[in-house]
mmCIF file of C-alpha atoms and ligand atoms in Angstrom:
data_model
loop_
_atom_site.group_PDB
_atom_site.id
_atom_site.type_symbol
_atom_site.label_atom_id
_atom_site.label_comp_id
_atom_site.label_asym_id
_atom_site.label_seq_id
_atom_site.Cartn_x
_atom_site.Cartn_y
_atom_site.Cartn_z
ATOM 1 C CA UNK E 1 -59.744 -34.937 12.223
ATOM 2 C CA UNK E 2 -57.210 -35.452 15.143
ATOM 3 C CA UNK E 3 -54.569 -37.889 14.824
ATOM 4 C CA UNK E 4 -50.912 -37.958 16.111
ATOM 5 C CA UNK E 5 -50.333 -38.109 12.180
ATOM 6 C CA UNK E 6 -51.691 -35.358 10.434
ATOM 7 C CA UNK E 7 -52.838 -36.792 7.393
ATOM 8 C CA UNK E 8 -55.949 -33.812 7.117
ATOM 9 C CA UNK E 9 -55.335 -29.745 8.654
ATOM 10 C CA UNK E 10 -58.082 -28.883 11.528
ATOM 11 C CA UNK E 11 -62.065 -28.853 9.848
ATOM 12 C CA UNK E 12 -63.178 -25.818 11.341
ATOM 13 C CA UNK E 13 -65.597 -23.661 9.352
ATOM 14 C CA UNK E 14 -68.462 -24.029 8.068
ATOM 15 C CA UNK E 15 -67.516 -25.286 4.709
ATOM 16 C CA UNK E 16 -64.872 -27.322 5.510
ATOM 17 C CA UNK E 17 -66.672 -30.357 6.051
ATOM 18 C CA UNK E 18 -68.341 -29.801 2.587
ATOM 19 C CA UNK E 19 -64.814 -29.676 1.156
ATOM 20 C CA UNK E 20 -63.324 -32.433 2.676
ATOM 21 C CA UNK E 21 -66.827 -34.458 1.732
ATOM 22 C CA UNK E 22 -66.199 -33.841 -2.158
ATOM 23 C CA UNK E 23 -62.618 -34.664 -1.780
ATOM 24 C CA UNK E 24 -62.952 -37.817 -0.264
ATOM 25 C CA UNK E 25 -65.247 -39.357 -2.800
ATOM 26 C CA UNK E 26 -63.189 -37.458 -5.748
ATOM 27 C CA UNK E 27 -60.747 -39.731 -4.451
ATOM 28 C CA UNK E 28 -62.572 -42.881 -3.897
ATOM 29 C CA UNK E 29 -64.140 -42.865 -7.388
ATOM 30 C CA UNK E 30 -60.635 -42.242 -8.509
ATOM 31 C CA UNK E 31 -59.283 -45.036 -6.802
ATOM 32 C CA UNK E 32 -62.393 -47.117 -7.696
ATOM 33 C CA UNK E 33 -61.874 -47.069 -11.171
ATOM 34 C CA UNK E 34 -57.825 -47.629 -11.278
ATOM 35 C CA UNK E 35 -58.286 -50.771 -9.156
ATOM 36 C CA UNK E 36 -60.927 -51.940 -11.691
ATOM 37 C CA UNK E 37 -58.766 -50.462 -14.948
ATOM 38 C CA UNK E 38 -55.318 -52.144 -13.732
ATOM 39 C CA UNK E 39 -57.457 -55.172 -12.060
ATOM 40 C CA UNK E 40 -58.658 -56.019 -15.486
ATOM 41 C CA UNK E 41 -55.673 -55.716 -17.217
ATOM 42 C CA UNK E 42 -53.820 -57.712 -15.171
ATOM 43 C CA UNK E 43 -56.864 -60.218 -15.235
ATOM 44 C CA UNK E 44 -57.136 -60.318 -19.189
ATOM 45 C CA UNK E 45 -53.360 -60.627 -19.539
ATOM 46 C CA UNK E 46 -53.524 -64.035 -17.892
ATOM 47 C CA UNK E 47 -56.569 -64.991 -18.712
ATOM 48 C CA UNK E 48 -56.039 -64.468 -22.339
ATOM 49 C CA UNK E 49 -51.709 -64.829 -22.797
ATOM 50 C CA UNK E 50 -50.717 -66.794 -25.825
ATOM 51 C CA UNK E 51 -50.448 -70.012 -24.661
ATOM 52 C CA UNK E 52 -48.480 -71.587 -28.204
ATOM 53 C CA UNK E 53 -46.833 -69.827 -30.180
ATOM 54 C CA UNK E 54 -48.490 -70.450 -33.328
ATOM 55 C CA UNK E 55 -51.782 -69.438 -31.545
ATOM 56 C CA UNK E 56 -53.311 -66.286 -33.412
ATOM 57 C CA UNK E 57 -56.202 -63.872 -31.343
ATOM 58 C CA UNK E 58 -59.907 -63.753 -32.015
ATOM 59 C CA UNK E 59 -61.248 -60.665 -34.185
ATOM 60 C CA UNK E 60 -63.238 -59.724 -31.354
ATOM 61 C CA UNK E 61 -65.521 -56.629 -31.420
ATOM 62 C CA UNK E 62 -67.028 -55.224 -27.821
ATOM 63 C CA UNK E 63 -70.834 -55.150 -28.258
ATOM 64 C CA UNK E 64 -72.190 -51.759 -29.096
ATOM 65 C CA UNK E 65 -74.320 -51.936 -25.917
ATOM 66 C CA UNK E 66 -70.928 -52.464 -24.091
ATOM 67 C CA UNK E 67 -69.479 -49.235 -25.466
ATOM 68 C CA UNK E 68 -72.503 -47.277 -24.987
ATOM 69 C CA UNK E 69 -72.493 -48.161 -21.062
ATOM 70 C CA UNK E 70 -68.489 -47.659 -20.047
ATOM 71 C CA UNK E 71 -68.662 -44.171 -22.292
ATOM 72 C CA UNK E 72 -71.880 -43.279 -20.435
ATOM 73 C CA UNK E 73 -71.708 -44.302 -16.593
ATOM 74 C CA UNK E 74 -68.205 -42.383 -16.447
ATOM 75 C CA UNK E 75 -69.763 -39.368 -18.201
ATOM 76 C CA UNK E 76 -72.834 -39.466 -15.630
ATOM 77 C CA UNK E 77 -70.585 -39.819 -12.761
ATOM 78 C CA UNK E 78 -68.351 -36.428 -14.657
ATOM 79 C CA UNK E 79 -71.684 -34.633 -14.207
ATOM 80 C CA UNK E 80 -72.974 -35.241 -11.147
ATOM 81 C CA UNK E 81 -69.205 -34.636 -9.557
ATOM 82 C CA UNK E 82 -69.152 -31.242 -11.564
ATOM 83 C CA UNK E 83 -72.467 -29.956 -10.243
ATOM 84 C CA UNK E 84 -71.304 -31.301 -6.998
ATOM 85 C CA UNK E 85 -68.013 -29.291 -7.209
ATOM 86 C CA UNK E 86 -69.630 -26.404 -8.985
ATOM 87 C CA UNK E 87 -71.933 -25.933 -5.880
ATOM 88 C CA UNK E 88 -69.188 -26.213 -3.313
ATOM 89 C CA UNK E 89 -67.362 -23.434 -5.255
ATOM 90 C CA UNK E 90 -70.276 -21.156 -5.591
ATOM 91 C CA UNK E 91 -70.924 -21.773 -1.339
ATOM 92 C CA UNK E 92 -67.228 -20.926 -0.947
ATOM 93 C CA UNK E 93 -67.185 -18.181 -3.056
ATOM 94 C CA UNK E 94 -70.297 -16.145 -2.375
ATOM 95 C CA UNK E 95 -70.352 -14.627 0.909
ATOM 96 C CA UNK E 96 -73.697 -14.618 3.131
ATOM 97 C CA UNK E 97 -75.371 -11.135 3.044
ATOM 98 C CA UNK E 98 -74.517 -10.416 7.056
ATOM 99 C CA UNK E 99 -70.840 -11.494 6.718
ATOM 100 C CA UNK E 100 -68.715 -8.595 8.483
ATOM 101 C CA UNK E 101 -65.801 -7.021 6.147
ATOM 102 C CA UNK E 102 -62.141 -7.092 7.963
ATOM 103 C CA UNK E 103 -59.036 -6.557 5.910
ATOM 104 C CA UNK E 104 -56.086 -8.364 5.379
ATOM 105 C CA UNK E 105 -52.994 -6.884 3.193
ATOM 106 C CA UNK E 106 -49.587 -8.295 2.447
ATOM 107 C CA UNK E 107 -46.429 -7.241 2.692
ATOM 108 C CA UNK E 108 -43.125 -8.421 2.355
ATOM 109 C CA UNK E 109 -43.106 -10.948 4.841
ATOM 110 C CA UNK E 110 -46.077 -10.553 7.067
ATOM 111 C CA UNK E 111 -50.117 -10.426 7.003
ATOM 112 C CA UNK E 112 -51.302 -6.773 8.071
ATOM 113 C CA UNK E 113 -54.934 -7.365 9.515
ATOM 114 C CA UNK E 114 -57.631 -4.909 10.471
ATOM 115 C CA UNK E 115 -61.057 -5.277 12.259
ATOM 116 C CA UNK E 116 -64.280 -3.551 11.142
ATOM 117 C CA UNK E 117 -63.996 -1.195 14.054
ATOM 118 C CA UNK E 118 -60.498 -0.246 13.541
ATOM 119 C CA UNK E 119 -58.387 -3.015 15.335
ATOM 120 C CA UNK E 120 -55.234 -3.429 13.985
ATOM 121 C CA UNK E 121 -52.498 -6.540 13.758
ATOM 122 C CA UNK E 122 -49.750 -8.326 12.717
ATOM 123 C CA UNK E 123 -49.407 -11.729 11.479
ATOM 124 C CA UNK E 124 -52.182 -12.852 13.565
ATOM 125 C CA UNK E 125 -56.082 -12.596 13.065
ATOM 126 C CA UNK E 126 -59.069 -13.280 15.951
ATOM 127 C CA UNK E 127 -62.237 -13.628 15.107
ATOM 128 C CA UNK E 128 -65.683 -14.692 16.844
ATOM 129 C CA UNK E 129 -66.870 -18.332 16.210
ATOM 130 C CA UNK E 130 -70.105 -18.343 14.529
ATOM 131 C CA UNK E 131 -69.695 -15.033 12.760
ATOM 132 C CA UNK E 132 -69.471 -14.785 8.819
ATOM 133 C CA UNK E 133 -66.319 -12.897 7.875
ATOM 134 C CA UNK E 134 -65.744 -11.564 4.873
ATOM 135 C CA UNK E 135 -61.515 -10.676 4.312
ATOM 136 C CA UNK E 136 -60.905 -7.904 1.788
ATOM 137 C CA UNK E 137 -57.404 -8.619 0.500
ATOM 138 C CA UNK E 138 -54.835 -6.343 -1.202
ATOM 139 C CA UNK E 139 -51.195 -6.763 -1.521
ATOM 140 C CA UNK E 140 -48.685 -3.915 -1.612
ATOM 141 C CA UNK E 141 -45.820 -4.490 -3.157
ATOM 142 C CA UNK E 142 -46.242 -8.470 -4.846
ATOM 143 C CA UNK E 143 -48.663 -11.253 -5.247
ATOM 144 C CA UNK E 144 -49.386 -13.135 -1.763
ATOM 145 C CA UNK E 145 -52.080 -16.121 -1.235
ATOM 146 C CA UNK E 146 -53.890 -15.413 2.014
ATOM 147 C CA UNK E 147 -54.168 -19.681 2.994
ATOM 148 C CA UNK E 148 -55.858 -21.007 6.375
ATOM 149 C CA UNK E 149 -56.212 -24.695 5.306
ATOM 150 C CA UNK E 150 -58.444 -25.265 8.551
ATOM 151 C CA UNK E 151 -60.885 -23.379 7.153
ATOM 152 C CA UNK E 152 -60.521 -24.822 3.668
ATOM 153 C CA UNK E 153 -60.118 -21.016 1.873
ATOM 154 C CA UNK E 154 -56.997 -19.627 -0.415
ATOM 155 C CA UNK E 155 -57.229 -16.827 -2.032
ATOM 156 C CA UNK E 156 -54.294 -14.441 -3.821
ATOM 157 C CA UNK E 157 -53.668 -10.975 -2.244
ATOM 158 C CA UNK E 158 -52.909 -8.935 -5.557
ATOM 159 C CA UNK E 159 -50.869 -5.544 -5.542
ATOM 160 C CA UNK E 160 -53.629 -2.549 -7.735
ATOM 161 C CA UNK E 161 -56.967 -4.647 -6.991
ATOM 162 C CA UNK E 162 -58.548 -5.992 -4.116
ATOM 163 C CA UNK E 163 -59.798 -9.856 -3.820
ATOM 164 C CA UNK E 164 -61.632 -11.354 -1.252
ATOM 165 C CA UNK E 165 -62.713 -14.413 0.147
ATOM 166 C CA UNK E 166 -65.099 -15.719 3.199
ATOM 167 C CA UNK E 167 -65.377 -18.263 6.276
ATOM 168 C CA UNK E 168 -67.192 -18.684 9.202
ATOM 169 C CA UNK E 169 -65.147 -20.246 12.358
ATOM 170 C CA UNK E 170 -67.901 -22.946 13.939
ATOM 171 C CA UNK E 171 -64.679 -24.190 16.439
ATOM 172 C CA UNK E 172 -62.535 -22.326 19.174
ATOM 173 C CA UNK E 173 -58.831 -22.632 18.919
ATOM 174 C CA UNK E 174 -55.872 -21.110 16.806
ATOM 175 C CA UNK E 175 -55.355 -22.175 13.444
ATOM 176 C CA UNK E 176 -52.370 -21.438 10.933
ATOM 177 C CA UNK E 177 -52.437 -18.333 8.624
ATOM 178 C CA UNK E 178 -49.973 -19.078 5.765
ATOM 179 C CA UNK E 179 -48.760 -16.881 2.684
ATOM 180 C CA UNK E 180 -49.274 -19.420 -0.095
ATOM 181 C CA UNK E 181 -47.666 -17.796 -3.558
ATOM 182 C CA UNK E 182 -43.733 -17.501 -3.452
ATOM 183 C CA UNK E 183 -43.197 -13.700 -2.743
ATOM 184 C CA UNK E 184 -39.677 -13.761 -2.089
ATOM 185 C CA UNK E 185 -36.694 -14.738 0.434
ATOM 186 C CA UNK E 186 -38.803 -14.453 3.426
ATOM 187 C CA UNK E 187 -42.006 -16.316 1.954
ATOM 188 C CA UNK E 188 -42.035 -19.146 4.291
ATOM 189 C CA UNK E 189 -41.759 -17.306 7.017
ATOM 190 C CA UNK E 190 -44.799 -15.234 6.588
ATOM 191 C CA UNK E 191 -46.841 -17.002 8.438
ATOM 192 C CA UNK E 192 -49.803 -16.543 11.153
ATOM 193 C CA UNK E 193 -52.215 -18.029 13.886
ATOM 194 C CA UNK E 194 -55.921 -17.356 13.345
ATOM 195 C CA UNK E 195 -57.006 -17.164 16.429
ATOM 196 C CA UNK E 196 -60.761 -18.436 16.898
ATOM 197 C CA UNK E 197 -62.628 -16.954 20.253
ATOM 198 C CA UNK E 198 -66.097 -17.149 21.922
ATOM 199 C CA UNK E 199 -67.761 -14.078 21.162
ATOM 200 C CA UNK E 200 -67.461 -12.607 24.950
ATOM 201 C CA UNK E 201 -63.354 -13.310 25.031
ATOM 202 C CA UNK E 202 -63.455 -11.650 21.495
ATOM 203 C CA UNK E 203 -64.969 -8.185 22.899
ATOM 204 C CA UNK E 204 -63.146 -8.439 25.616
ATOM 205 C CA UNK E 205 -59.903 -8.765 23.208
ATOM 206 C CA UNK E 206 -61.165 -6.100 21.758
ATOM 207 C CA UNK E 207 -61.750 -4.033 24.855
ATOM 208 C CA UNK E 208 -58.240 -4.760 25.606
ATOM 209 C CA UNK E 209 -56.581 -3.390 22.534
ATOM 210 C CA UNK E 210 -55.561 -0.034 21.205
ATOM 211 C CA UNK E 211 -58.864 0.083 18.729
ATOM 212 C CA UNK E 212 -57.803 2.766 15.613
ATOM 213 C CA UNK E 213 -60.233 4.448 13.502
ATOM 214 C CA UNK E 214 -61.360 2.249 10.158
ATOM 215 C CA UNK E 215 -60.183 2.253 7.376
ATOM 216 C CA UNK E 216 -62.101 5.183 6.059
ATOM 217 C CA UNK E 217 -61.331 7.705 8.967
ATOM 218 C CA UNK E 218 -57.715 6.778 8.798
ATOM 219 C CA UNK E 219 -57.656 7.266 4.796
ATOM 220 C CA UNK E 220 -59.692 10.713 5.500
ATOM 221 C CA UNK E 221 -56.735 11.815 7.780
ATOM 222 C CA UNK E 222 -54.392 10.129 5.140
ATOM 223 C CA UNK E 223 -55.610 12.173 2.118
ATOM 224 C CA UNK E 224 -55.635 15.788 4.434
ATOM 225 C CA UNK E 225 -52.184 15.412 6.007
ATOM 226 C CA UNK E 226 -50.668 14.197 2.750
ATOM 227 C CA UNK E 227 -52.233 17.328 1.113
ATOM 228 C CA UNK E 228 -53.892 15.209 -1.483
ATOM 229 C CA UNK E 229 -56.751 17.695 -0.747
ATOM 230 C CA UNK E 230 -55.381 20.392 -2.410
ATOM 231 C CA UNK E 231 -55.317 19.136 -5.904
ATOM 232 C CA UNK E 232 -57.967 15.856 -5.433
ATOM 233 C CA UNK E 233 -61.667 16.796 -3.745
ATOM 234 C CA UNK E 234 -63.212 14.296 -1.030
ATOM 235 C CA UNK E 235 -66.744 13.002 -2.148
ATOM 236 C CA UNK E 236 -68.722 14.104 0.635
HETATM 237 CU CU1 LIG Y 301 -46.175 -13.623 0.850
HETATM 238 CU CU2 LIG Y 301 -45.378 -15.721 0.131
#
């Protein structure tokens, strides 16, 4: 949604759209129904003000059809918006089987981000358009929230266990990366650009680049220099 006032953040993945979708009508159902609540108040309170003061109210009761119908639209409506919701959740929650794995792990203040082949960065995160990518998160010291509202996904980054979540950029261009869970002095500061790119400008990044060795290879080295190999074996 572009506007010079930015009510909405970018819709650029492939789930965004279903996000915004189920918000929107969360929040015209909502709006719906206080209208019609505080309309009818308002309307009866007129309608129906003591006039004299001697003038005493009907014993009215609502019909039992009349009960039956406002207790079960509003519990029909409940269930179709939680299957609705519960199927957006499972989409943004379940990654597609070719989605590729890059890492992301925070650090008092900044996002440290590596590619599948070994690419390493800081604060900063490119990515093809079109591609599914799946970011493993891990924190190392406290609890960080890896945020890119253009892509609709949040998820915490949690010191002793990885988390993860998934997107899949459908729109060139460079979005913000934000650290969403107070982590201390420098938290708003921690900040990012995802940086969207056309698959050729993305190998050509690439190219470009110091590429590292993965995760694995570097660990390998890790766990022979530190001489955790003399007490520890590697699994073959
Ligand atoms: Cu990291 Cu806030």
């Amino acid at each position: 949604m572009k506007s010079t006032f930015p009510l909405f953040p970018d819709s650029a993945s492939a789930l965004s759209e279903h996000v915004d979708i189920l918000y929107v009508i969360w929040v015209l159902i909502s709006l719906f129904f206080t209208a019609l609540i505080f309309g009818l108040i308002i309307f009866f309170m007129a309608r129906y003000r003591r006039r004299h003061f001697e003038e005493v109210g009907a014993d009215e009761r609502a019909a039992l059809w009349l009960e039956i119908l406002w207790s079960a639209v509003p519990l029909l409506i409940m269930l179709v918006m939680c299957g609705w919701g519960m199927r957006v959740f499972f989409e943004l929650y379940r990654p597609p089987a070719d989605a590729v794995e890059y890492t992301a792990i925070g650090k008092q203040w900044m996002w440290k981000v590596q590619h599948p082949d070994g690419q390493r960065e800081i604060n900063a995160l490119h990515v093809p358009v079109g591609q599914s990518i799946r970011m493993r998160l891990a924190s190392e010291d406290v609890i960080h929230s890896f945020y890119i509202p253009a892509f609709r996904v949040k998820q915490d980054a949690v010191p002793g266990r990885y988390t993860s979540l998934w997107f899949r950029a459908e729109k060139p261009g460079t979005y913000h990366l934000f650290c969403a869970e107070y982590c201390g002095t420098e938290h708003s500061r921690m900040i990012g650009s995802v940086i969207v790119m056309e698959q050729r400008d993305y190998e050509n990044w690439l190219s470009g680049g110091t590429a590292g060795k993965s995760m694995v290879a570097s660990g390998a080295d890790l766990f022979t220099a530190r001489a955790c190999v003399t007490c520890h074996r590697a699994t073959p």
